[in-house]
Amino acid sequence: MPKTQEPEVKESTDFIRAKIMADNASGRFNGKVHTRFPPEPNGYLHLGHAKSICLNFGVAKEFNGLCNLRFDDTNPTKEDTEYVESIREDVRWLGGDWGDREFYASNYFDKLYEYAEQLIKMGKAYVDDLTADEIREYRGTLTQPGRESPYRNRSVEENLDLFRRMRAGEFADGTHVLRAKIDMASPNLVMRDPTLYRIRHATHHRTGDKWCIYPMYDFTHPLSDSIEGITHSLCTLEFVNNRELYNWVLETLNVYHPEQTEFARLNLTYTVLSKRKLIQLVKEGYVKGWDDPRMPTLSALRRRGVPPEAIHDFCRRIGMAKSEAVVEYGLLEFCIREYLNAHAPRWMAVLNPVRLVIDNYPEDQEDVFEMPLYPDDDSFGSRKVPFTRELYIDRDDFRLDPPKKYYRLAPGQEVRLRYAYFVTCTDVVKDAEGNVQEIHCTYDPASRGGNSPDGRKVKGTIHWVSAKYALPAEVRLYEQLFSVADPNNVPEGKTFLDYINPDSLRTVSARLEPAMAQIRTGETVQFERVGYFCKDRDSTDELPVFNRTVTLRDTWAKIEKKGAK
RNA sequence: UGGGCUAUCGUUCAAUUGGCAGGACACCGGAUUCUGGCUCCGAUAAUCAAAGUUCGAGUCUUUGUAGCCCAGCCA
């Protein structure tokens, strides 16, 4: 019996929630919890972001707090409104509710500029004329301390004048930067006089040409958090080193100080989740766009038919910790099946059709069977399925020479046509090459509805559609985009692109029951015994198109594979 | 050869803070079934290493080992 109830799951307290509870207990933020999800609008959101969304919005909800959506848009050369729109849509799809708190780091540019001047006045920041290469040289190495820039000890007045002229557009890109004056000998390279502002004569997607200097992440992020009154600033592990600077900025400026806590980012087998790689797959045409169903982006998952609930369940199950982990892709598939099994209506579709002729079924006869859209749950309703003398069944459901334990159709073997009749294979028509072209059988009229009054059992039940009434459809069968478990870690001289799975997309012409014309675009259904499929927006009135979301578990394939060994 | 982070079943997350190492996924075996689906039952399976403290260590100490992050005017 499939469960129609959502499974009752006990929430385990991860280290972040434990920390928040401790903060609440000590009254640290007066019991307030306010998080933020801060994507940079320079690409589409993917499963890694989903983890962060579930965390930030989830924590806010659990602790009666709020979560802001904040676009971290400090680099005009990489960002675009196309991305902010997709991000909004994806966060909303996952149920993230940011109310009217849709913020942009670029909203704070004026305030950030004032803070920068304040730092200069405090003698904590200076304008450097070194080139980018020189700055790198002066920074030192992992094992050697850096050297101070010759411009490090300019007067406050000179720094202020220079910084104002940077803002006024007097200087070309790359000629000057504003740097924090911290410690060129710090063992933490982030603290060796980090760059705060750089000159970019570029049009920003929101502020247009108002600015030609733009603040860096390390300066913008803590102050944005502070301005918004964030309590817990949650980010991924690669920012651990930056936390010292995060704290320095807020302490030096003596402003409200949220706490940054880092967690491990998500890695998935058979998947790449780096923005650089995803953008390359799109721009170089390895996939058909950001929402190509083979992509790990949220828009692709949505198009593929993955329900947002499955992604929430996945994010809950992968847990939250500080050790870098690689999660098995199979867990995501499990979550998808788990949800869809309880929610997707059932239909019959034949993906690899072969003709089945029932010799003793009169040519002019037809049956119509009313079948439930979900077994044992009438609330899903039902549909009518026509039955005729000639049907299509799946080639996989017939074997000329059946292996042991093969329960499906084979010469002399009897099976049930789901919800219809028992049939026994009597003959096979082959073409010149010996391929099965047509299967002949006889049916037992007494088994109408799918049960024999004599109590006779059959081992196998197969799905079918009427050849006369079937609807042709295009079905896109997806597999992993990569053929190796870890495409991020490949041998010398190879790249992840060398491991793209050539079979990641296979398109077949299928036959559907006629009533499937009513399935709506974006709806995910089960093709019985095969998998879950989502009607794609490429569908036309003449030709519906379905994307395979995920297969059903296939125990028989496993048994057969084992037998073959 | 600097600093930081991490280390528990195949995978991932736990372990009341020193008291029988547990769950989920995967795998294996079985029951059930008009989906070889679902459901149900069962089995296998781990504390990075060494030494120490202790009646008792995944947890504390010491010394190692391995992996990851940092030398953008990216985030």
XYZ file of C-alpha atoms (C1' of nucleotides) in Angstrom:
640
model
C 0.000 0.000 0.000
C 1.475 3.340 -0.923
C 1.470 5.930 1.776
C -0.569 8.962 0.978
C 0.428 10.535 4.256
C 3.601 12.541 4.463
C 6.064 10.547 6.504
C 6.479 11.687 10.071
C 10.111 12.630 10.513
C 11.912 13.723 13.610
C 14.171 16.665 12.997
C 17.673 16.083 14.221
C 19.334 19.174 15.545
C 22.334 20.068 13.421
C 25.170 22.203 14.713
C 23.709 25.403 13.267
C 20.310 24.944 14.848
C 22.048 23.936 18.071
C 23.989 27.188 17.971
C 20.855 29.213 17.363
C 19.123 27.509 20.246
C 22.088 28.316 22.450
C 21.990 31.956 21.310
C 18.287 32.111 22.053
C 18.860 30.601 25.459
C 21.548 33.128 26.316
C 19.540 35.993 24.883
C 22.374 36.883 22.566
C 20.235 38.390 19.822
C 17.284 38.935 22.135
C 15.846 35.688 20.866
C 15.642 37.065 17.364
C 16.505 34.947 14.333
C 16.989 36.696 11.010
C 18.801 35.004 8.148
C 19.372 35.833 4.524
C 19.882 33.996 1.257
C 22.495 36.005 -0.659
C 22.981 34.727 -4.235
C 25.053 36.577 -6.781
C 22.915 37.047 -9.892
C 25.498 35.648 -12.261
C 24.002 32.237 -12.971
C 21.051 29.991 -12.287
C 20.419 28.424 -8.913
C 21.274 24.753 -8.502
C 20.964 22.008 -5.898
C 23.795 23.494 -3.873
C 21.768 26.668 -3.521
C 18.744 24.596 -2.604
C 20.651 23.399 0.436
C 21.290 26.996 1.442
C 17.709 28.053 0.727
C 16.294 25.210 2.804
C 18.684 26.100 5.598
C 18.166 29.852 5.673
C 14.429 29.935 5.052
C 13.929 26.768 7.076
C 15.743 28.066 10.127
C 13.880 31.354 9.950
C 10.541 29.561 9.866
C 11.407 27.123 12.649
C 12.508 29.879 15.001
C 9.741 32.309 14.110
C 12.213 34.557 12.370
C 12.620 36.039 8.940
C 14.813 35.398 5.950
C 15.739 38.060 3.413
C 16.432 37.507 -0.232
C 19.493 39.550 -1.018
C 21.176 39.800 -4.365
C 24.892 40.146 -3.892
C 25.426 42.313 -6.933
C 28.769 44.029 -6.479
C 30.350 42.975 -9.742
C 28.586 44.668 -12.681
C 30.628 42.831 -15.289
C 29.214 39.442 -14.344
C 25.692 40.096 -13.246
C 22.454 40.406 -15.125
C 18.722 40.876 -14.528
C 18.016 37.635 -16.391
C 19.577 35.906 -13.431
C 17.726 37.853 -10.776
C 14.440 36.875 -12.360
C 15.328 33.194 -12.502
C 16.577 33.290 -8.924
C 13.360 34.859 -7.690
C 11.338 32.220 -9.464
C 13.439 29.360 -8.124
C 13.400 30.553 -4.521
C 9.648 31.029 -4.727
C 9.275 27.561 -6.221
C 11.027 26.121 -3.198
C 8.629 27.976 -0.977
C 11.064 30.626 0.190
C 9.043 33.564 1.503
C 10.961 36.798 1.732
C 7.904 39.010 2.011
C 8.820 42.507 0.908
C 12.421 41.994 1.935
C 13.943 41.704 -1.495
C 17.246 43.496 -1.135
C 20.270 44.209 -3.246
C 23.776 44.899 -2.077
C 23.669 47.664 -4.670
C 20.937 49.329 -2.571
C 23.642 49.995 -0.037
C 26.269 51.501 -2.323
C 25.811 55.003 -0.863
C 26.044 53.769 2.688
C 28.962 51.507 1.854
C 30.767 54.468 0.348
C 30.295 56.425 3.570
C 31.672 53.540 5.583
C 34.675 53.433 3.284
C 35.365 57.138 3.856
C 34.984 56.540 7.562
C 37.616 53.848 7.416
C 39.926 56.228 5.578
C 39.353 58.906 8.193
C 40.167 56.383 10.893
C 43.424 55.642 9.153
C 42.194 52.110 8.515
C 42.089 52.272 4.732
C 44.220 53.745 1.981
C 44.289 54.195 -1.751
C 46.910 52.068 -3.435
C 48.389 52.843 -6.846
C 50.040 49.471 -7.265
C 48.949 47.389 -10.244
C 47.138 44.123 -9.697
C 50.340 42.226 -10.455
C 52.314 44.307 -8.013
C 49.758 43.821 -5.310
C 50.036 40.102 -5.808
C 53.808 40.268 -5.495
C 53.620 42.402 -2.385
C 51.120 40.026 -0.817
C 53.811 37.429 -0.184
C 53.080 33.718 -0.277
C 51.477 31.092 1.883
C 54.702 30.701 3.816
C 56.199 34.174 3.519
C 54.801 37.411 4.877
C 53.909 40.192 2.487
C 55.467 43.637 2.180
C 53.735 46.916 2.735
C 52.786 48.942 -0.289
C 54.799 52.157 -0.755
C 51.443 53.981 -0.819
C 50.348 52.517 2.484
C 51.191 55.547 4.586
C 49.537 58.322 2.661
C 47.818 60.962 4.730
C 44.124 60.778 5.452
C 43.608 63.899 3.343
C 45.403 62.447 0.352
C 43.533 59.147 0.660
C 40.215 60.953 0.912
C 41.024 63.108 -2.102
C 42.143 60.115 -4.156
C 39.138 58.002 -3.166
C 36.753 60.826 -4.055
C 38.441 61.211 -7.403
C 38.179 57.451 -7.941
C 34.469 57.795 -7.387
C 34.309 60.840 -9.672
C 35.709 58.792 -12.518
C 39.053 60.488 -12.842
C 40.987 57.247 -13.044
C 41.010 54.340 -15.414
C 40.125 50.780 -14.387
C 42.906 49.095 -12.488
C 44.909 52.191 -11.647
C 43.836 52.496 -8.027
C 42.120 50.476 -5.348
C 41.018 51.171 -1.836
C 42.621 48.792 0.620
C 42.067 48.094 4.278
C 45.144 48.721 6.383
C 45.445 45.598 8.466
C 48.535 43.400 8.551
C 50.734 42.402 5.625
C 52.338 39.728 7.774
C 49.110 38.027 8.836
C 49.200 34.247 8.432
C 45.712 34.621 7.025
C 46.197 35.993 3.523
C 42.728 37.490 3.563
C 43.973 39.947 6.188
C 46.968 41.235 4.205
C 45.438 44.614 3.380
C 42.454 43.296 1.417
C 41.008 45.298 -1.426
C 37.803 47.084 -0.500
C 36.973 48.971 -3.677
C 38.054 48.677 -7.291
C 37.413 50.880 -10.303
C 35.058 49.438 -12.917
C 33.737 51.716 -15.613
C 30.840 49.392 -16.277
C 27.074 49.672 -16.323
C 25.439 47.985 -13.373
C 22.167 46.134 -13.954
C 20.468 48.218 -11.280
C 22.484 51.358 -10.595
C 23.320 51.962 -14.236
C 26.241 54.351 -14.613
C 25.934 55.998 -11.243
C 29.051 54.305 -9.985
C 32.426 53.536 -11.434
C 33.836 52.123 -8.241
C 32.390 48.957 -6.759
C 32.870 47.438 -3.302
C 34.298 43.953 -2.875
C 32.464 41.041 -1.324
C 34.474 41.090 1.897
C 33.513 44.678 2.544
C 29.953 44.499 1.265
C 28.799 41.308 2.864
C 29.319 41.995 6.558
C 27.917 45.490 6.214
C 24.874 44.295 4.274
C 24.238 41.741 6.999
C 24.671 44.444 9.595
C 22.389 46.930 7.842
C 19.654 44.325 7.492
C 19.907 43.271 11.122
C 20.826 39.717 10.257
C 21.520 37.569 13.290
C 22.974 34.419 11.767
C 24.941 34.794 8.568
C 25.208 31.287 7.175
C 27.615 30.545 4.359
C 29.735 27.759 2.971
C 33.076 26.517 4.226
C 35.296 28.300 1.740
C 34.503 31.514 3.598
C 35.993 30.375 6.884
C 39.151 32.343 6.139
C 37.067 35.402 5.368
C 35.362 35.367 8.742
C 38.296 37.156 10.347
C 37.854 39.993 7.877
C 34.072 39.919 8.262
C 34.584 40.516 11.963
C 37.298 43.115 11.410
C 35.052 45.259 9.215
C 32.202 45.265 11.699
C 34.373 45.751 14.759
C 36.440 48.512 13.209
C 33.374 50.385 12.087
C 31.755 49.595 15.415
C 28.396 48.604 13.966
C 25.849 45.894 14.719
C 27.568 42.567 14.410
C 25.879 39.388 13.151
C 27.666 36.078 13.449
C 28.949 34.199 10.444
C 28.768 30.419 10.590
C 29.996 28.132 7.842
C 28.670 24.782 6.697
C 29.821 22.284 4.069
C 28.603 22.860 0.561
C 26.781 20.107 -1.275
C 28.575 17.774 -3.655
C 26.712 15.173 -5.653
C 28.010 12.144 -7.508
C 27.753 12.239 -11.313
C 27.152 15.973 -11.121
C 29.026 19.241 -11.353
C 27.800 22.077 -9.190
C 30.344 24.772 -9.861
C 28.985 27.874 -11.510
C 31.951 28.061 -13.821
C 31.350 24.555 -15.118
C 27.609 24.952 -15.418
C 27.976 28.162 -17.354
C 30.436 26.417 -19.645
C 28.002 23.572 -20.320
C 25.401 26.132 -21.316
C 27.544 28.591 -23.250
C 29.413 25.930 -25.193
C 26.266 24.043 -26.090
C 26.811 20.760 -24.289
C 23.251 21.145 -23.039
C 20.345 23.094 -24.449
C 20.216 25.814 -21.809
C 20.101 26.431 -18.094
C 16.890 24.452 -17.810
C 17.969 21.514 -19.939
C 16.567 18.675 -17.803
C 20.015 17.124 -17.477
C 21.298 20.123 -15.580
C 21.374 20.217 -11.757
C 19.777 23.653 -11.804
C 16.483 24.171 -10.056
C 14.845 25.301 -13.281
C 16.002 22.096 -14.962
C 14.803 19.936 -12.102
C 11.459 21.695 -12.229
C 11.197 21.142 -15.971
C 12.109 17.541 -15.495
C 9.183 17.090 -13.141
C 10.901 17.019 -9.785
C 8.508 18.342 -7.124
C 9.892 20.969 -4.738
C 8.841 18.783 -1.802
C 11.325 16.152 -2.964
C 14.113 18.710 -2.879
C 13.164 19.780 0.635
C 13.168 16.152 1.718
C 16.556 15.690 0.089
C 18.020 18.706 1.830
C 16.723 17.422 5.126
C 18.192 13.973 4.593
C 21.668 15.052 3.515
C 22.120 16.744 6.848
C 24.156 19.743 7.820
C 27.768 19.508 8.909
C 31.252 20.920 8.421
C 32.890 17.966 6.714
C 32.998 18.062 2.933
C 30.767 15.276 1.757
C 29.778 13.807 -1.566
C 26.172 12.732 -1.500
C 25.050 9.840 -3.681
C 22.797 10.930 -6.503
C 20.633 7.940 -5.672
C 19.438 9.673 -2.539
C 17.912 12.460 -4.609
C 16.226 9.857 -6.799
C 14.891 8.148 -3.720
C 13.367 11.399 -2.483
C 11.789 12.061 -5.850
C 10.263 8.592 -6.029
C 9.132 8.771 -2.438
C 7.095 11.893 -3.068
C 5.850 11.036 -6.526
C 4.792 7.547 -5.522
C 2.327 9.114 -3.128
C 1.190 11.925 -5.413
C 1.485 11.081 -9.101
C -1.526 9.701 -10.990
C -0.971 6.481 -12.911
C -1.273 6.062 -16.661
C -0.196 3.504 -19.218
C 2.303 4.431 -21.902
C 4.315 2.168 -24.161
C 7.794 3.502 -24.782
C 9.114 0.852 -27.127
C 6.004 -0.432 -28.885
C 5.521 -3.792 -30.507
C 2.180 -4.919 -31.912
C 0.151 -7.491 -30.035
C -2.720 -9.124 -31.953
C -5.421 -11.017 -30.066
C -6.485 -13.577 -32.636
C -9.682 -14.648 -30.909
C -10.859 -11.119 -30.174
C -13.414 -10.116 -32.817
C -12.208 -7.508 -35.253
C -15.241 -5.277 -34.740
C -15.315 -5.595 -30.962
C -14.128 -2.976 -28.498
C -14.051 -2.748 -24.730
C -13.743 0.336 -22.592
C -12.207 -0.108 -19.154
C -12.554 2.422 -16.411
C -9.323 2.503 -14.494
C -8.415 4.346 -11.308
C -5.848 7.098 -11.658
C -4.418 5.915 -8.367
C -5.033 2.407 -7.100
C -7.029 2.298 -3.853
C -7.541 6.052 -3.719
C -10.707 7.173 -5.441
C -9.990 10.822 -4.829
C -7.639 10.793 -7.806
C -10.572 9.875 -10.079
C -10.432 7.544 -13.025
C -10.157 7.457 -16.785
C -11.545 5.317 -19.570
C -9.186 3.180 -21.596
C -10.256 1.615 -24.897
C -9.335 -1.985 -25.629
C -9.154 -3.351 -29.162
C -7.995 -6.444 -31.010
C -4.657 -4.899 -31.786
C -2.586 -3.369 -29.014
C 0.904 -2.114 -28.358
C 2.967 -3.546 -25.565
C 6.564 -2.848 -24.607
C 9.254 -4.885 -26.317
C 10.831 -5.403 -22.923
C 7.731 -7.298 -21.903
C 8.234 -10.021 -24.466
C 10.983 -12.613 -24.891
C 11.230 -15.272 -27.530
C 13.564 -17.177 -25.289
C 12.697 -16.146 -21.748
C 15.318 -16.450 -19.034
C 14.503 -18.110 -15.741
C 11.998 -16.241 -13.580
C 10.805 -14.148 -16.498
C 7.168 -13.465 -15.663
C 6.247 -11.517 -18.734
C 5.043 -12.617 -22.188
C 6.784 -15.419 -24.039
C 5.601 -18.160 -26.375
C 3.092 -20.285 -24.519
C 3.155 -18.008 -21.454
C 0.108 -16.282 -20.008
C 0.101 -12.765 -18.547
C -2.429 -10.205 -17.457
C -2.984 -7.082 -19.498
C -3.393 -4.603 -16.712
C -7.052 -4.104 -15.688
C -8.145 -5.974 -18.876
C -7.697 -9.644 -19.778
C -5.409 -12.603 -19.479
C -3.674 -13.372 -22.757
C -1.495 -16.292 -23.822
C 1.130 -15.929 -26.499
C 0.539 -18.307 -29.378
C 2.693 -17.121 -32.219
C 5.269 -14.584 -33.342
C 5.759 -12.879 -36.701
C 9.324 -11.921 -37.549
C 10.769 -9.792 -40.292
C 13.557 -10.825 -42.672
C 16.229 -10.081 -40.073
C 14.467 -12.147 -37.475
C 13.216 -9.239 -35.400
C 9.887 -9.692 -33.729
C 7.373 -7.688 -35.687
C 4.100 -8.838 -34.270
C 3.070 -11.018 -31.377
C -0.054 -13.123 -31.555
C -2.043 -14.326 -28.620
C -5.454 -15.483 -27.479
C -7.390 -13.949 -24.660
C -9.651 -15.443 -22.032
C -12.993 -13.609 -22.202
C -13.813 -14.813 -18.684
C -10.874 -12.850 -17.275
C -12.438 -9.532 -18.168
C -11.314 -6.862 -15.737
C -8.122 -8.741 -14.988
C -9.154 -11.705 -12.870
C -10.076 -15.211 -13.830
C -13.170 -16.665 -12.171
C -11.419 -20.013 -11.855
C -8.894 -18.424 -9.522
C -6.054 -19.005 -11.964
C -3.023 -16.850 -11.180
C -0.580 -15.258 -13.530
C 2.881 -14.134 -12.496
C 3.092 -11.121 -14.719
C 1.000 -8.049 -15.384
C 1.972 -5.843 -18.297
C 0.768 -2.499 -19.548
C -0.672 -1.853 -22.979
C -2.414 0.686 -25.207
C -4.904 0.239 -28.028
C -3.134 0.394 -31.391
C -6.200 1.983 -32.895
C -6.620 4.767 -30.366
C -3.086 5.282 -29.107
C -1.605 8.756 -29.110
C 1.888 9.166 -30.461
C 4.220 11.072 -28.184
C 7.829 12.035 -27.906
C 9.461 10.844 -24.723
C 12.860 12.068 -23.608
C 14.773 9.615 -21.496
C 17.437 11.218 -19.369
C 20.389 9.705 -17.630
C 23.258 11.210 -15.696
C 25.003 13.973 -17.621
C 28.355 12.448 -16.642
C 29.497 8.893 -16.949
C 31.840 9.004 -13.965
C 30.928 9.408 -10.317
C 33.301 12.310 -9.776
C 33.562 14.491 -12.881
C 35.304 17.131 -10.780
C 38.298 14.920 -10.252
C 39.603 13.538 -13.538
C 43.014 12.294 -14.678
C 45.728 14.655 -15.921
C 45.032 16.080 -19.318
C 41.290 15.434 -19.148
C 38.466 17.758 -18.211
C 34.965 17.128 -16.964
C 33.791 17.660 -20.524
C 35.574 14.474 -21.583
C 33.201 12.535 -19.362
C 29.878 13.716 -20.637
C 27.593 10.706 -20.958
C 26.769 10.237 -24.665
C 23.493 8.573 -23.639
C 22.382 11.318 -21.291
C 19.445 11.992 -23.627
C 17.610 9.404 -25.659
C 14.427 10.308 -27.471
C 11.821 7.679 -28.280
C 8.427 7.654 -30.002
C 5.952 6.289 -27.575
C 2.249 5.427 -27.625
C -0.073 6.741 -24.951
C -3.585 5.967 -23.857
C -5.849 8.513 -25.582
C -7.015 10.181 -22.356
C -3.456 11.269 -21.669
C -4.118 14.179 -23.992
C -5.617 15.866 -20.936
C -2.389 15.890 -18.937
C -1.287 19.466 -18.369
C 2.103 20.870 -19.202
C 4.289 20.684 -16.105
C 2.293 17.850 -14.572
C 4.254 14.809 -13.421
C 2.598 11.413 -13.710
C 3.603 7.807 -13.422
C 3.784 5.660 -16.532
C 2.935 2.409 -14.835
C 5.819 -0.008 -14.448
C 8.181 2.435 -16.144
C 8.777 5.666 -14.269
C 7.659 9.200 -13.629
C 7.285 11.621 -16.494
C 6.527 15.292 -16.802
C 4.778 16.884 -19.743
C 7.198 19.330 -21.301
C 6.483 22.808 -22.591
C 7.719 21.683 -26.043
C 4.461 19.739 -26.410
C 2.106 20.616 -29.263
C -1.485 19.560 -29.838
C -0.268 16.984 -32.335
C 2.697 15.723 -30.358
C 2.893 15.726 -26.589
C 6.414 15.628 -25.214
C 7.319 14.013 -21.899
C 10.526 14.186 -19.873
C 11.469 11.245 -17.748
C 11.795 12.516 -14.193
C 13.109 9.272 -12.761
C 12.648 5.579 -13.425
C 10.795 3.268 -11.096
C 13.025 0.943 -9.096
C 13.679 -1.978 -11.389
C 14.216 -5.157 -9.406
C 13.876 -7.337 -12.464
C 16.714 -5.559 -14.257
C 18.842 -6.258 -11.215
C 17.920 -9.934 -11.145
C 18.602 -10.309 -14.832
C 21.928 -8.536 -14.606
C 22.972 -10.801 -11.807
C 21.950 -13.863 -13.797
C 24.023 -12.690 -16.725
C 27.193 -12.611 -14.677
C 57.701 24.734 4.207
C 52.284 29.507 6.924
C 47.269 29.729 8.636
C 42.436 27.638 8.856
C 38.741 23.582 8.510
C 37.658 18.326 8.644
C 38.053 12.845 9.823
C 32.185 7.387 12.627
C 29.001 1.501 8.420
C 29.702 1.527 0.906
C 27.291 6.881 1.304
C 25.414 10.600 4.634
C 23.986 12.385 9.342
C 23.581 11.134 14.840
C 25.430 9.580 19.763
C 21.884 12.777 26.306
C 28.889 16.144 26.228
C 33.201 10.201 29.576
C 28.531 5.169 30.141
C 25.616 -0.854 25.449
C 27.985 3.304 18.586
C 21.959 4.698 16.220
C 18.940 6.350 11.793
C 18.406 7.106 6.578
C 20.016 5.821 1.545
C 22.575 1.856 -1.005
C 23.528 -3.380 -0.937
C 21.931 -8.633 0.373
C 17.846 -12.165 1.889
C 12.567 -12.993 2.565
C 6.988 -11.856 2.760
C 3.154 -9.467 0.089
C 1.344 -7.639 -4.594
C -3.524 -6.757 -10.809
C 2.847 -1.919 -11.286
C 9.167 -7.239 -10.798
C 6.405 -0.367 -8.193
C 4.700 0.613 -3.124
C 4.481 -1.693 1.708
C 6.371 -5.118 5.511
C 10.176 -8.243 7.900
C 15.285 -9.615 8.387
C 20.779 -9.606 7.630
C 25.626 -7.445 6.640
C 28.284 -3.111 7.818
C 31.967 2.050 10.938
C 34.787 5.400 15.373
C 41.929 7.712 10.461
C 46.626 5.706 13.337
C 49.583 5.087 17.711
C 50.409 6.099 22.701
C 48.312 8.061 27.254
C 44.466 9.456 31.268
C 40.221 6.548 33.282
C 36.598 1.252 36.311
C 35.087 2.944 31.410
C 37.177 6.979 25.489
C 33.943 8.169 19.100
C 34.070 11.935 23.033
C 39.705 14.130 27.136
C 45.564 14.594 26.332
C 49.928 13.935 23.146
C 52.150 12.707 18.603
C 51.234 11.445 13.796
C 48.423 10.566 9.007
C 45.000 11.944 5.188
C 41.602 15.315 2.713
C 39.768 20.283 1.783
C 40.191 25.936 1.756
C 43.332 30.583 1.271
C 48.440 34.022 -2.561
C 41.164 37.771 -7.609
C 41.040 44.617 -8.483
C 35.527 37.027 -8.213
C 31.753 35.683 -4.717
